PDB file of C-alpha atoms in Angstrom:
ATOM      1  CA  UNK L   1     -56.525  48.623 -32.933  1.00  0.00           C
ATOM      2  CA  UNK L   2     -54.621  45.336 -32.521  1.00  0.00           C
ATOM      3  CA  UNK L   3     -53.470  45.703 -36.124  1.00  0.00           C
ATOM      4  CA  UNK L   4     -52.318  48.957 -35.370  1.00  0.00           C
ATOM      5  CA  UNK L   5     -50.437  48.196 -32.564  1.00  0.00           C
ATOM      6  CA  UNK L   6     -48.833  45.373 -34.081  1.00  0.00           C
ATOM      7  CA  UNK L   7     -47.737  46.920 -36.871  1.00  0.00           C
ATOM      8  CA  UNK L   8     -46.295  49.683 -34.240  1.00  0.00           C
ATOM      9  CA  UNK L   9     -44.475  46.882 -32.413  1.00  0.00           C
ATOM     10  CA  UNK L  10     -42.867  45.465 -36.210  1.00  0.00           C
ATOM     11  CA  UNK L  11     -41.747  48.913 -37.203  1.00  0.00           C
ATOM     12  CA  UNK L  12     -40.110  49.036 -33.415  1.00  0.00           C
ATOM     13  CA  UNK L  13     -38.480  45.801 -33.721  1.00  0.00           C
ATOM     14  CA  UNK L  14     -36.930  47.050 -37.471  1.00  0.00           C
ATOM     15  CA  UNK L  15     -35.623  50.516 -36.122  1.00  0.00           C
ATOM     16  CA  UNK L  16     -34.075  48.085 -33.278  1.00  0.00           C
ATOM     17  CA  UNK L  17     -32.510  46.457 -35.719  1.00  0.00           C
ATOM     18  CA  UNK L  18     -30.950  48.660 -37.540  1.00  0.00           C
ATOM     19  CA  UNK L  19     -29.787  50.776 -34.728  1.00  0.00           C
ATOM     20  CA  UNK L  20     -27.849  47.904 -33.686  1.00  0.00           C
ATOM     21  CA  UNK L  21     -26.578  47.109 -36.898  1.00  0.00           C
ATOM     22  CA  UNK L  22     -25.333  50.900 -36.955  1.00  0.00           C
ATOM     23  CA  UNK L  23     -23.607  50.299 -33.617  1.00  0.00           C
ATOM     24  CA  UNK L  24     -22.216  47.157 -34.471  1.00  0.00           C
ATOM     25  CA  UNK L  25     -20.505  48.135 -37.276  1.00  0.00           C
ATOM     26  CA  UNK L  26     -18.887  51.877 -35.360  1.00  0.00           C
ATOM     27  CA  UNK L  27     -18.236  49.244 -32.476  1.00  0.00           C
ATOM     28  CA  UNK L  28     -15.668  46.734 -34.643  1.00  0.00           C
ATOM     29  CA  UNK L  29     -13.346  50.313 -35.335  1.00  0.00           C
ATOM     30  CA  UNK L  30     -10.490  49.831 -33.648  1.00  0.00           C
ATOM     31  CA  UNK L  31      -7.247  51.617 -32.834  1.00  0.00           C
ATOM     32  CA  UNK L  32      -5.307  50.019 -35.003  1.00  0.00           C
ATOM     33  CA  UNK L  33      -7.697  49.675 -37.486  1.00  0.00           C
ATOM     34  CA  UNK L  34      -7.323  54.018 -37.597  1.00  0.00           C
ATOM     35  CA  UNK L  35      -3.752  54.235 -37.115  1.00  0.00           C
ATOM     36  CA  UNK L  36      -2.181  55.564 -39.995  1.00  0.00           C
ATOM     37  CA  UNK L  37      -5.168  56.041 -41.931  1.00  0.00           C
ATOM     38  CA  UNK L  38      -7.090  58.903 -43.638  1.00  0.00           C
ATOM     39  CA  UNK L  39      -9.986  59.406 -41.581  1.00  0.00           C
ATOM     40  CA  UNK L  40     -11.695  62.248 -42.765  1.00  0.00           C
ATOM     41  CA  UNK L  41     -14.605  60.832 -44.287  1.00  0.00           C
ATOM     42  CA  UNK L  42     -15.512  59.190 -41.160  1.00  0.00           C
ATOM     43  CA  UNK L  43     -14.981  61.737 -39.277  1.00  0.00           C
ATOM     44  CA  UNK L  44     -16.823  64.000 -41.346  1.00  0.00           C
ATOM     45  CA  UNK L  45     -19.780  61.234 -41.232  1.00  0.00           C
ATOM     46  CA  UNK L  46     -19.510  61.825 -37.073  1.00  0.00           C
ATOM     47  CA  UNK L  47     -19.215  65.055 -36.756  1.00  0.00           C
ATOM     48  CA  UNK L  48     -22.984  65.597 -38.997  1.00  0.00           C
ATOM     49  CA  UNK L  49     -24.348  62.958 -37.023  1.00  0.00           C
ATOM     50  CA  UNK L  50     -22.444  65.109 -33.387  1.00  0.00           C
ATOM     51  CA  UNK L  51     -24.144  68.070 -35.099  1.00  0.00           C
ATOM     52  CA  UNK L  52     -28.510  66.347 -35.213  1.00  0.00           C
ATOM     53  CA  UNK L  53     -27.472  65.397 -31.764  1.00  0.00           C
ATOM     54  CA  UNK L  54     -26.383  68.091 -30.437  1.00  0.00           C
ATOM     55  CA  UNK L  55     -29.159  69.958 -32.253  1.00  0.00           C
ATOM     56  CA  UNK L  56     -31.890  68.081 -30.377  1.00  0.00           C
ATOM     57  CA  UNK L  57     -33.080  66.534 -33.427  1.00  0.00           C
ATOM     58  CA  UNK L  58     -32.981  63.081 -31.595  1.00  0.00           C
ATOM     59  CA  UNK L  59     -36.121  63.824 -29.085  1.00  0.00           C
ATOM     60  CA  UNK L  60     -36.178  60.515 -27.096  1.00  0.00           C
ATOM     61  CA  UNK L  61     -33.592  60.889 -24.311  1.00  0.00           C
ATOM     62  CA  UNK L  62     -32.771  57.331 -24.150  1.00  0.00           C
ATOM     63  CA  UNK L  63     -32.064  56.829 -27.591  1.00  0.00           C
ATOM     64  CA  UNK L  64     -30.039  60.189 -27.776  1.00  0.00           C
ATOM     65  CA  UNK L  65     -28.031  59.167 -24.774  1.00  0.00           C
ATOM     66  CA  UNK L  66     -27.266  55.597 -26.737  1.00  0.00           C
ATOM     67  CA  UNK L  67     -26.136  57.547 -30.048  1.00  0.00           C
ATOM     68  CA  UNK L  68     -24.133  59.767 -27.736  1.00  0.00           C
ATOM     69  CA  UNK L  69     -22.240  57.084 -26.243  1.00  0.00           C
ATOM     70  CA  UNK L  70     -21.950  55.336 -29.693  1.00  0.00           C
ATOM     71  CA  UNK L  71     -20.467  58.504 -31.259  1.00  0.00           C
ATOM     72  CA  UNK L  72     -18.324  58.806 -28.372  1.00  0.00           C
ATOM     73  CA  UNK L  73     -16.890  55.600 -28.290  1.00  0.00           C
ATOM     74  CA  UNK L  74     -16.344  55.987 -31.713  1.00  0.00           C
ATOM     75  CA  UNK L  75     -14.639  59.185 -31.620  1.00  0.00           C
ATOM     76  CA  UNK L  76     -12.157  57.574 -28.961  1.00  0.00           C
ATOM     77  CA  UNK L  77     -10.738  55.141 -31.023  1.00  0.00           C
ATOM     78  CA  UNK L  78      -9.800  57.348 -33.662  1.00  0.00           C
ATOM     79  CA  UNK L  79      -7.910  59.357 -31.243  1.00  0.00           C
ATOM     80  CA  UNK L  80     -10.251  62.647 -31.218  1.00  0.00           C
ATOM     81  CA  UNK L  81     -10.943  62.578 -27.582  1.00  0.00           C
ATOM     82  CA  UNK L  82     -12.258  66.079 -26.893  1.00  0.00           C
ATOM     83  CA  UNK L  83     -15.277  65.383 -29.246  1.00  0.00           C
ATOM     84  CA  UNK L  84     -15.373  62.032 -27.592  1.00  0.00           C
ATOM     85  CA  UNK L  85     -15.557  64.064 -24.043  1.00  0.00           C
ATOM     86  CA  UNK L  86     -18.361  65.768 -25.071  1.00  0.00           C
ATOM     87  CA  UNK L  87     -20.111  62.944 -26.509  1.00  0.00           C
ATOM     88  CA  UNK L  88     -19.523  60.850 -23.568  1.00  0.00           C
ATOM     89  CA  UNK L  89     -20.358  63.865 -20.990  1.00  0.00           C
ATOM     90  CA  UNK L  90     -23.504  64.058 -22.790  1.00  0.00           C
ATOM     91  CA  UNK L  91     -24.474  60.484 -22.504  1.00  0.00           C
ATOM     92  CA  UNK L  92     -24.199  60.259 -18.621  1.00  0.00           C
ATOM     93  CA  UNK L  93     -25.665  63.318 -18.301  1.00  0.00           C
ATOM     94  CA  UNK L  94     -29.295  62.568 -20.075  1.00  0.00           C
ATOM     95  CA  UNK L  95     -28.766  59.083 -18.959  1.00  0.00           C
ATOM     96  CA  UNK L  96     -27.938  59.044 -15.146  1.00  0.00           C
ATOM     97  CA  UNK L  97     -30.664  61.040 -13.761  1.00  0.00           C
ATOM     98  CA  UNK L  98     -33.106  58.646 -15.457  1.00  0.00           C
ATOM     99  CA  UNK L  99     -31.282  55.127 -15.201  1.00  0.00           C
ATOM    100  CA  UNK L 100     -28.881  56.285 -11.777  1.00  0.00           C
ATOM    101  CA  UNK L 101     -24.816  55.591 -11.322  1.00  0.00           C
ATOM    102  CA  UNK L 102     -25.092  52.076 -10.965  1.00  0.00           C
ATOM    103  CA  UNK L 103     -26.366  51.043 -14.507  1.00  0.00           C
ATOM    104  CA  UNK L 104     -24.326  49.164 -16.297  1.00  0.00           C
ATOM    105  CA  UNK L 105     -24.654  51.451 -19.429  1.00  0.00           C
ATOM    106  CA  UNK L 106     -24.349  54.659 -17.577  1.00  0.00           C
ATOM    107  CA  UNK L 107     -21.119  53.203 -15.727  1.00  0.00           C
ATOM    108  CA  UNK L 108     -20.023  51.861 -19.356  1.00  0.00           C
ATOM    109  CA  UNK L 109     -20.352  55.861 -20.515  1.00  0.00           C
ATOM    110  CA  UNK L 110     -18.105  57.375 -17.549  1.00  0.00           C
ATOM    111  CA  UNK L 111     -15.672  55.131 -18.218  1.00  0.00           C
ATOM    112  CA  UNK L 112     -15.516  56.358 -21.882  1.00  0.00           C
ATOM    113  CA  UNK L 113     -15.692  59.774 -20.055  1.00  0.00           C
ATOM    114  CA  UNK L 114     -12.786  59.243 -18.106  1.00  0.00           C
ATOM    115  CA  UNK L 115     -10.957  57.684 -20.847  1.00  0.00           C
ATOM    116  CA  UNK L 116     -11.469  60.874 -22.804  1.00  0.00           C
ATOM    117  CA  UNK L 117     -10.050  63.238 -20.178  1.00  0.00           C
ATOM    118  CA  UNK L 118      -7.428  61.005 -19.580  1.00  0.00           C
ATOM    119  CA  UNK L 119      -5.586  60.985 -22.989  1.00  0.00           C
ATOM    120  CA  UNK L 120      -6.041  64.990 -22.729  1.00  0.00           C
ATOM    121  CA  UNK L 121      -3.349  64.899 -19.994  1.00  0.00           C
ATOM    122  CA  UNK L 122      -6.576  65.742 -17.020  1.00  0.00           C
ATOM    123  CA  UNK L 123      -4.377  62.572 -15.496  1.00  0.00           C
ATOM    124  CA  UNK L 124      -5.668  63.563 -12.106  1.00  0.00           C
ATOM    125  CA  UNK L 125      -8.666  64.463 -13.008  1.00  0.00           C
ATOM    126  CA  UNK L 126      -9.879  60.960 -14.721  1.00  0.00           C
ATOM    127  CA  UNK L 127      -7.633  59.075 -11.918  1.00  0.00           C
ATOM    128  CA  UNK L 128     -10.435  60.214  -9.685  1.00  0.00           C
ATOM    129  CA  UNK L 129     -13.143  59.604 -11.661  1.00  0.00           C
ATOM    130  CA  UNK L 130     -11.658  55.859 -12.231  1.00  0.00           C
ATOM    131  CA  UNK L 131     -11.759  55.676  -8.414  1.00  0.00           C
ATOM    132  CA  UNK L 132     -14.910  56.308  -7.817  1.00  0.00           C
ATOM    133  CA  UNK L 133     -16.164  54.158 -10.880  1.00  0.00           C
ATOM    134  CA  UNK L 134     -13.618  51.104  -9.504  1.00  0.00           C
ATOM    135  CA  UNK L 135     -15.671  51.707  -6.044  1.00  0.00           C
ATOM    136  CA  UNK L 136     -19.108  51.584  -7.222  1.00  0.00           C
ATOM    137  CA  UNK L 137     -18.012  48.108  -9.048  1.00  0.00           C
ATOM    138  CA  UNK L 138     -16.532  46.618  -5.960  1.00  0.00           C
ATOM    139  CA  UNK L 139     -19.186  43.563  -5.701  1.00  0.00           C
ATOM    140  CA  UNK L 140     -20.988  43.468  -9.240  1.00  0.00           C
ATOM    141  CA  UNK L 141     -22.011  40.111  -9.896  1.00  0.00           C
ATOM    142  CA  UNK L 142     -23.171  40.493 -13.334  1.00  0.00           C
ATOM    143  CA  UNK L 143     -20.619  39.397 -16.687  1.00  0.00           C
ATOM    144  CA  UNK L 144     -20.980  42.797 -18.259  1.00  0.00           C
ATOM    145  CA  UNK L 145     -19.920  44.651 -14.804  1.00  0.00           C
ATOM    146  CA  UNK L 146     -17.441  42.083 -13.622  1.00  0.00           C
ATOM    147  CA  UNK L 147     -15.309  43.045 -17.316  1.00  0.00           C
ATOM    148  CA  UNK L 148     -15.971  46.530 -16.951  1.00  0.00           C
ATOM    149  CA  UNK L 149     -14.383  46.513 -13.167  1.00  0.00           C
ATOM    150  CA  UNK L 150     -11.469  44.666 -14.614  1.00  0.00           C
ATOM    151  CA  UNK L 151     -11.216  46.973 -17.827  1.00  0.00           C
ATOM    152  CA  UNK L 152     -11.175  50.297 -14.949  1.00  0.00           C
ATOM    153  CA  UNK L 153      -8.665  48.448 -12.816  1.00  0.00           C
ATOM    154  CA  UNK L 154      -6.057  48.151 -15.712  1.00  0.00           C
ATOM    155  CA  UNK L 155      -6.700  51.749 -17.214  1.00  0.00           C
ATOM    156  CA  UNK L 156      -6.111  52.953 -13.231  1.00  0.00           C
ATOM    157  CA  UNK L 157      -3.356  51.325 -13.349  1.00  0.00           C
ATOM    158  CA  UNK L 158      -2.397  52.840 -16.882  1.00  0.00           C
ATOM    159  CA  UNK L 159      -3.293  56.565 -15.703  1.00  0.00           C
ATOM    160  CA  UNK L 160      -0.703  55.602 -12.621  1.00  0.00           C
ATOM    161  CA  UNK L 161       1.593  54.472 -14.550  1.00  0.00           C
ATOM    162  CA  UNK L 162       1.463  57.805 -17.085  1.00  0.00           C
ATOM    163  CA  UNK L 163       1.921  59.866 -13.517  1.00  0.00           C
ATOM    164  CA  UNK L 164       4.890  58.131 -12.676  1.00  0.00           C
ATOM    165  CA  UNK L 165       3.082  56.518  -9.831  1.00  0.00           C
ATOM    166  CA  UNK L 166       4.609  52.946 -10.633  1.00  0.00           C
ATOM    167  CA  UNK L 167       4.719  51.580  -7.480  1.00  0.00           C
ATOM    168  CA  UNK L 168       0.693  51.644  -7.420  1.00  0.00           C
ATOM    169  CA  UNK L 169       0.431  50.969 -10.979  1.00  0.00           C
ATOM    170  CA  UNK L 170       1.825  47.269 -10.847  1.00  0.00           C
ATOM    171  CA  UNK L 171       0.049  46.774  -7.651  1.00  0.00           C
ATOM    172  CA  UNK L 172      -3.306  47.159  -9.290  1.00  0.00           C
ATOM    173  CA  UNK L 173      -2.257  45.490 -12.522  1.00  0.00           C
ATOM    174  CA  UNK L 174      -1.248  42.608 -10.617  1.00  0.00           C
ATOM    175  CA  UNK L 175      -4.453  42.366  -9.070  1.00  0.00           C
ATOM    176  CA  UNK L 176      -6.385  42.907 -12.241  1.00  0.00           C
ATOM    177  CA  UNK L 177      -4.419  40.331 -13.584  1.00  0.00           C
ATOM    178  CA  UNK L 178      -5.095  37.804 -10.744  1.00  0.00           C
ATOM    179  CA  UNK L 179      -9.038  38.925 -10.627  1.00  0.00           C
ATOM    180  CA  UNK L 180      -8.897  38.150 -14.536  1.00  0.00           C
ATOM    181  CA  UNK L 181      -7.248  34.858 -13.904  1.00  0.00           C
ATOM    182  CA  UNK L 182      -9.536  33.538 -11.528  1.00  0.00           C
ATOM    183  CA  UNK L 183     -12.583  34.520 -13.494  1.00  0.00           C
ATOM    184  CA  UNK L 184     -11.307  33.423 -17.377  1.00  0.00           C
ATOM    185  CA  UNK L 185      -8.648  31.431 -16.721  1.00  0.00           C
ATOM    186  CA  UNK L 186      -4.816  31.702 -17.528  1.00  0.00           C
ATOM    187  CA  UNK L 187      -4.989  31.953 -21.001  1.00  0.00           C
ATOM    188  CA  UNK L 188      -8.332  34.180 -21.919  1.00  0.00           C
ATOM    189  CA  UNK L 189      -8.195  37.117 -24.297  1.00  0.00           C
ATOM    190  CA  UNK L 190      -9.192  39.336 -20.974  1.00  0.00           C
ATOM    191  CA  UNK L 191      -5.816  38.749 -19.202  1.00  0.00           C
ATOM    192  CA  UNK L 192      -3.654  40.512 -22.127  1.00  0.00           C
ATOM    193  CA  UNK L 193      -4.180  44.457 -20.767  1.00  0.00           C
ATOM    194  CA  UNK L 194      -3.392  43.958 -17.694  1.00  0.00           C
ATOM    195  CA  UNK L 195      -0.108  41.787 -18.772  1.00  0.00           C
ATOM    196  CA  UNK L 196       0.788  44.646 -21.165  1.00  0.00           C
ATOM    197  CA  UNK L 197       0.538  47.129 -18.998  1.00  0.00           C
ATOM    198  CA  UNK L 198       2.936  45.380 -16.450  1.00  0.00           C
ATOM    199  CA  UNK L 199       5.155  45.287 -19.157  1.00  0.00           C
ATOM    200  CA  UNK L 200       5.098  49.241 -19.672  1.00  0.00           C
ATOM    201  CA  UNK L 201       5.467  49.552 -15.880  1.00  0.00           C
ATOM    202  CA  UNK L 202       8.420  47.329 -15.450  1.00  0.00           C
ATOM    203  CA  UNK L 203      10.244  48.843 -18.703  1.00  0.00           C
ATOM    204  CA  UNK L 204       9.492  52.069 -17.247  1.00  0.00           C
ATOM    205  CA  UNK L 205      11.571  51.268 -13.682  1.00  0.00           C
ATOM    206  CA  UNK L 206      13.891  48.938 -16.207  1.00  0.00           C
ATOM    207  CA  UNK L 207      13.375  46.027 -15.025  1.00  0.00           C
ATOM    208  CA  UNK L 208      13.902  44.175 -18.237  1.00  0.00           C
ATOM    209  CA  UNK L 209      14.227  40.354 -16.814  1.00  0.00           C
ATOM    210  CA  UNK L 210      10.742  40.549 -15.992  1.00  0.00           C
ATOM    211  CA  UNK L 211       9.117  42.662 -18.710  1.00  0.00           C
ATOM    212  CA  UNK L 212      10.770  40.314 -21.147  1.00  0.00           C
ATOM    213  CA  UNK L 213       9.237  37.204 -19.438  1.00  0.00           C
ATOM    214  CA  UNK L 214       5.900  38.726 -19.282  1.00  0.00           C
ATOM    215  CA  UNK L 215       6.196  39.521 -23.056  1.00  0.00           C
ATOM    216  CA  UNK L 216       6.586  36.010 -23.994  1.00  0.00           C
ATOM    217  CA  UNK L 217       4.099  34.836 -21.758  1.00  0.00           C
ATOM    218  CA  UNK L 218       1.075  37.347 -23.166  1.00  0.00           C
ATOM    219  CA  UNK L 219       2.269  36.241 -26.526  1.00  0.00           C
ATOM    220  CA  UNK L 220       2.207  32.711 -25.411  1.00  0.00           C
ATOM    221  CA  UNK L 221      -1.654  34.220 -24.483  1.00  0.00           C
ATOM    222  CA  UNK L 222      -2.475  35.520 -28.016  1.00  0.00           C
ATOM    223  CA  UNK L 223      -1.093  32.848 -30.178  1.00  0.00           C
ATOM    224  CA  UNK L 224      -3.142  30.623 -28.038  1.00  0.00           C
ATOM    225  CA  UNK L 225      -6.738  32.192 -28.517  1.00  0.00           C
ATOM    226  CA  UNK L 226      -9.135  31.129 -31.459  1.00  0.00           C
ATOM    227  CA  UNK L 227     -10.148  33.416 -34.266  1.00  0.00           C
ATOM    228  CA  UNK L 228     -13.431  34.360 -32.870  1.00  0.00           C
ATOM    229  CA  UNK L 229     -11.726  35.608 -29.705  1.00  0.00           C
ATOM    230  CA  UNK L 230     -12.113  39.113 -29.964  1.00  0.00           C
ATOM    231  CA  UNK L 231     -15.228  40.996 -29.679  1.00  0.00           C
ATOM    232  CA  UNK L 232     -15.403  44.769 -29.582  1.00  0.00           C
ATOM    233  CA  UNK L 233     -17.571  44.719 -26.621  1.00  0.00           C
ATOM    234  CA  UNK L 234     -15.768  42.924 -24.506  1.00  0.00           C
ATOM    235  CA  UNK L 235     -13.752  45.823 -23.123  1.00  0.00           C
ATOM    236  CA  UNK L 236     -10.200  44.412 -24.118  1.00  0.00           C
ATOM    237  CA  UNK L 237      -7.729  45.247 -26.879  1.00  0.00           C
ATOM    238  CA  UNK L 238      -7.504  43.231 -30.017  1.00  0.00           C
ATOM    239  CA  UNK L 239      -4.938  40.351 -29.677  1.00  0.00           C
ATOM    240  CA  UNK L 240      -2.626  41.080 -33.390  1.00  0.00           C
ATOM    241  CA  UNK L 241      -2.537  44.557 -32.084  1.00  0.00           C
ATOM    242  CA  UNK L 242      -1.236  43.357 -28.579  1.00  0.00           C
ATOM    243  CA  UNK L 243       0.959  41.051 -30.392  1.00  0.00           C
ATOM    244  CA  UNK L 244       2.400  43.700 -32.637  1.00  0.00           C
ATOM    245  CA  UNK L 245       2.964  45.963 -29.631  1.00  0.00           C
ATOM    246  CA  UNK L 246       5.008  43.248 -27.412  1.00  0.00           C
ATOM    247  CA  UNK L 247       6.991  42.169 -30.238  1.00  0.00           C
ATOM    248  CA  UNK L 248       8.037  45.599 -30.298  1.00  0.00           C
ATOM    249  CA  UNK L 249       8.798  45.993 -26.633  1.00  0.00           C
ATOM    250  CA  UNK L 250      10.565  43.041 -26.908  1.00  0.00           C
ATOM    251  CA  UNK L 251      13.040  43.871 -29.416  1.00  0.00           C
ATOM    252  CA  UNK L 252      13.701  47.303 -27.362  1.00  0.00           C
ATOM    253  CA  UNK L 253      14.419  45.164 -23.453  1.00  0.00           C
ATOM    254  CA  UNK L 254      17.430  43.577 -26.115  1.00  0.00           C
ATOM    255  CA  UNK L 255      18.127  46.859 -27.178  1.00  0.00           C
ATOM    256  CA  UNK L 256      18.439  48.481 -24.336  1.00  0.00           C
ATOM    257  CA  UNK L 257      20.162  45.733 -22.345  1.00  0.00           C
ATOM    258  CA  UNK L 258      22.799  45.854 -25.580  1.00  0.00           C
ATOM    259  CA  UNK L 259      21.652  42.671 -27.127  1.00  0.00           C
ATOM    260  CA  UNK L 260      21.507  44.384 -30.753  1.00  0.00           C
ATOM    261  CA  UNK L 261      21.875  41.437 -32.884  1.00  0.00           C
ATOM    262  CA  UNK L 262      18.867  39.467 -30.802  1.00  0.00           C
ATOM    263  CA  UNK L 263      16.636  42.632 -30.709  1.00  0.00           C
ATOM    264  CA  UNK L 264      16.617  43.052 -34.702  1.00  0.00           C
ATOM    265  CA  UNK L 265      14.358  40.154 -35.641  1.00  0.00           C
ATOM    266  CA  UNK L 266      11.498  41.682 -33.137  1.00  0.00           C
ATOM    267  CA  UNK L 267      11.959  44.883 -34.284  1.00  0.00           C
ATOM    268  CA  UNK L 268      12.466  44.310 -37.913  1.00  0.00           C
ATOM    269  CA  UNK L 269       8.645  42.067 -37.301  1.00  0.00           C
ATOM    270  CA  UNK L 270       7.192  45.504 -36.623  1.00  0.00           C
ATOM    271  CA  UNK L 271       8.336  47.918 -39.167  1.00  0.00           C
TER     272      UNK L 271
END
């Protein structure tokens, strides 16, 4: 019997193992990693694993829930967010009622949720649902909470921002931003969203003096940060692409402002 149960705890620690090797690997798939690229076959690789889920071929709720999330997230980044809803719908759904609203991982899979509805143009619909998630985080203490509060503070403030609301936007950027500061310090990888999406914001009501000096000052941020910086978990944006995406913005503010000759360098950087 101890044999046996032994043996039962090995073969658990192995399928731990390579679950999280599975999700480690979906997890480093980035945005720009998918931009431009032919994604079929991993799509097609998601959508037979979306089909054994959905299928109820996973019977353990908590490890469905976990590959629902994972598929999710992973749909997200390549920019299919209706299969991403569903994914991430599905995960809070078998996961709340067991867990409740306050787990990290279930508040982790709303925000995916939200996300998801979000970039279908449901703007009010996931505003709300990033309000009540920012309220339930109010006085987290944990690590993993305190950078998923900041991470639903700056995509509020992008979902503001998308409605035009720009007033609000910057208001909670700038407070993400502070928050951040406070917490990691001037120059950590977790103060770049919130910094880029000031930069949208002010662009947006043309303020270009400041946008510009918030562009070099995030890429001051970036060029500062060690290799090992970035981490797929950590709820932020990988630095090259944040780079790539203010050197752009910063060759349009001399653009726009009819600087043409100083804008071509930072726009000639991005092509």
């Amino acid at each position: 019997a101890v044999a046996e149960a032994e043996r039962a705890e090995r073969e658990l620690a192995r399928a731990n193992e390579v679950r999280q090797l599975i999700s480690d690997m979906f997890m480093s798939i980035t945005p720009d990693q998918a931009r431009g690229r032919d994604i079929s076959l991993l799509e097609g690789v998601l959508d037979n694993a979306a089909k054994r889920l959905s299928s109820g071929q996973i019977e353990d709720d908590e490890v469905a829930s976990q590959m629902h999330s994972l598929v999710g997230f992973v749909y997200s980044q390549l920019g299919l967010s209706k299969k991403a809803e569903k994914h991430n719908r599905s995960a809070v759904e078998l996961s709340a009622p067991v867990l409740g609203r306050d787990h990290p991982g279930v508040q982790t899979d709303v925000h995916g949720l939200a996300l998801a509805i979000g970039r279908q143009g449901r703007l009010k619909e996931a505003e709300q649902m990033l309000r009540d998630l920012l309220a339930d985080l109010e006085d987290v203490q944990t690590a993993e909470q305190k950078r998923l509060r900041f991470a639903v503070m700056n995509d509020l403030g992008t979902n503001l921002h998308n409605q035009r609301q720009f007033e609000e936007a910057e208001e909670i950027l700038q407070r993400a931003l502070d928050l951040q500061r406070d917490e990691y310090g001037d120059d950590s990888i977790f103060v770049l969203p919130p910094m880029g999406n000031r930069v949208n914001v002010f662009l947006m009501i043309k303020d270009y003096e400041r946008a510009e000096a918030l562009c070099h000052q995030a890429i001051d941020v970036v060029d500062s940060l060690p290799e090992d910086a970035y981490t797929p978990s950590d709820c932020t944006t990988p630095p090259g692409w944040v780079k790539e995406v203010l050197t752009d913005q910063l060759g349009h503010i001399h653009w726009n402002q009819g600087r043409h000759q100083a804008a071509e360098p930072f726009l000639e950087e991005t092509l």
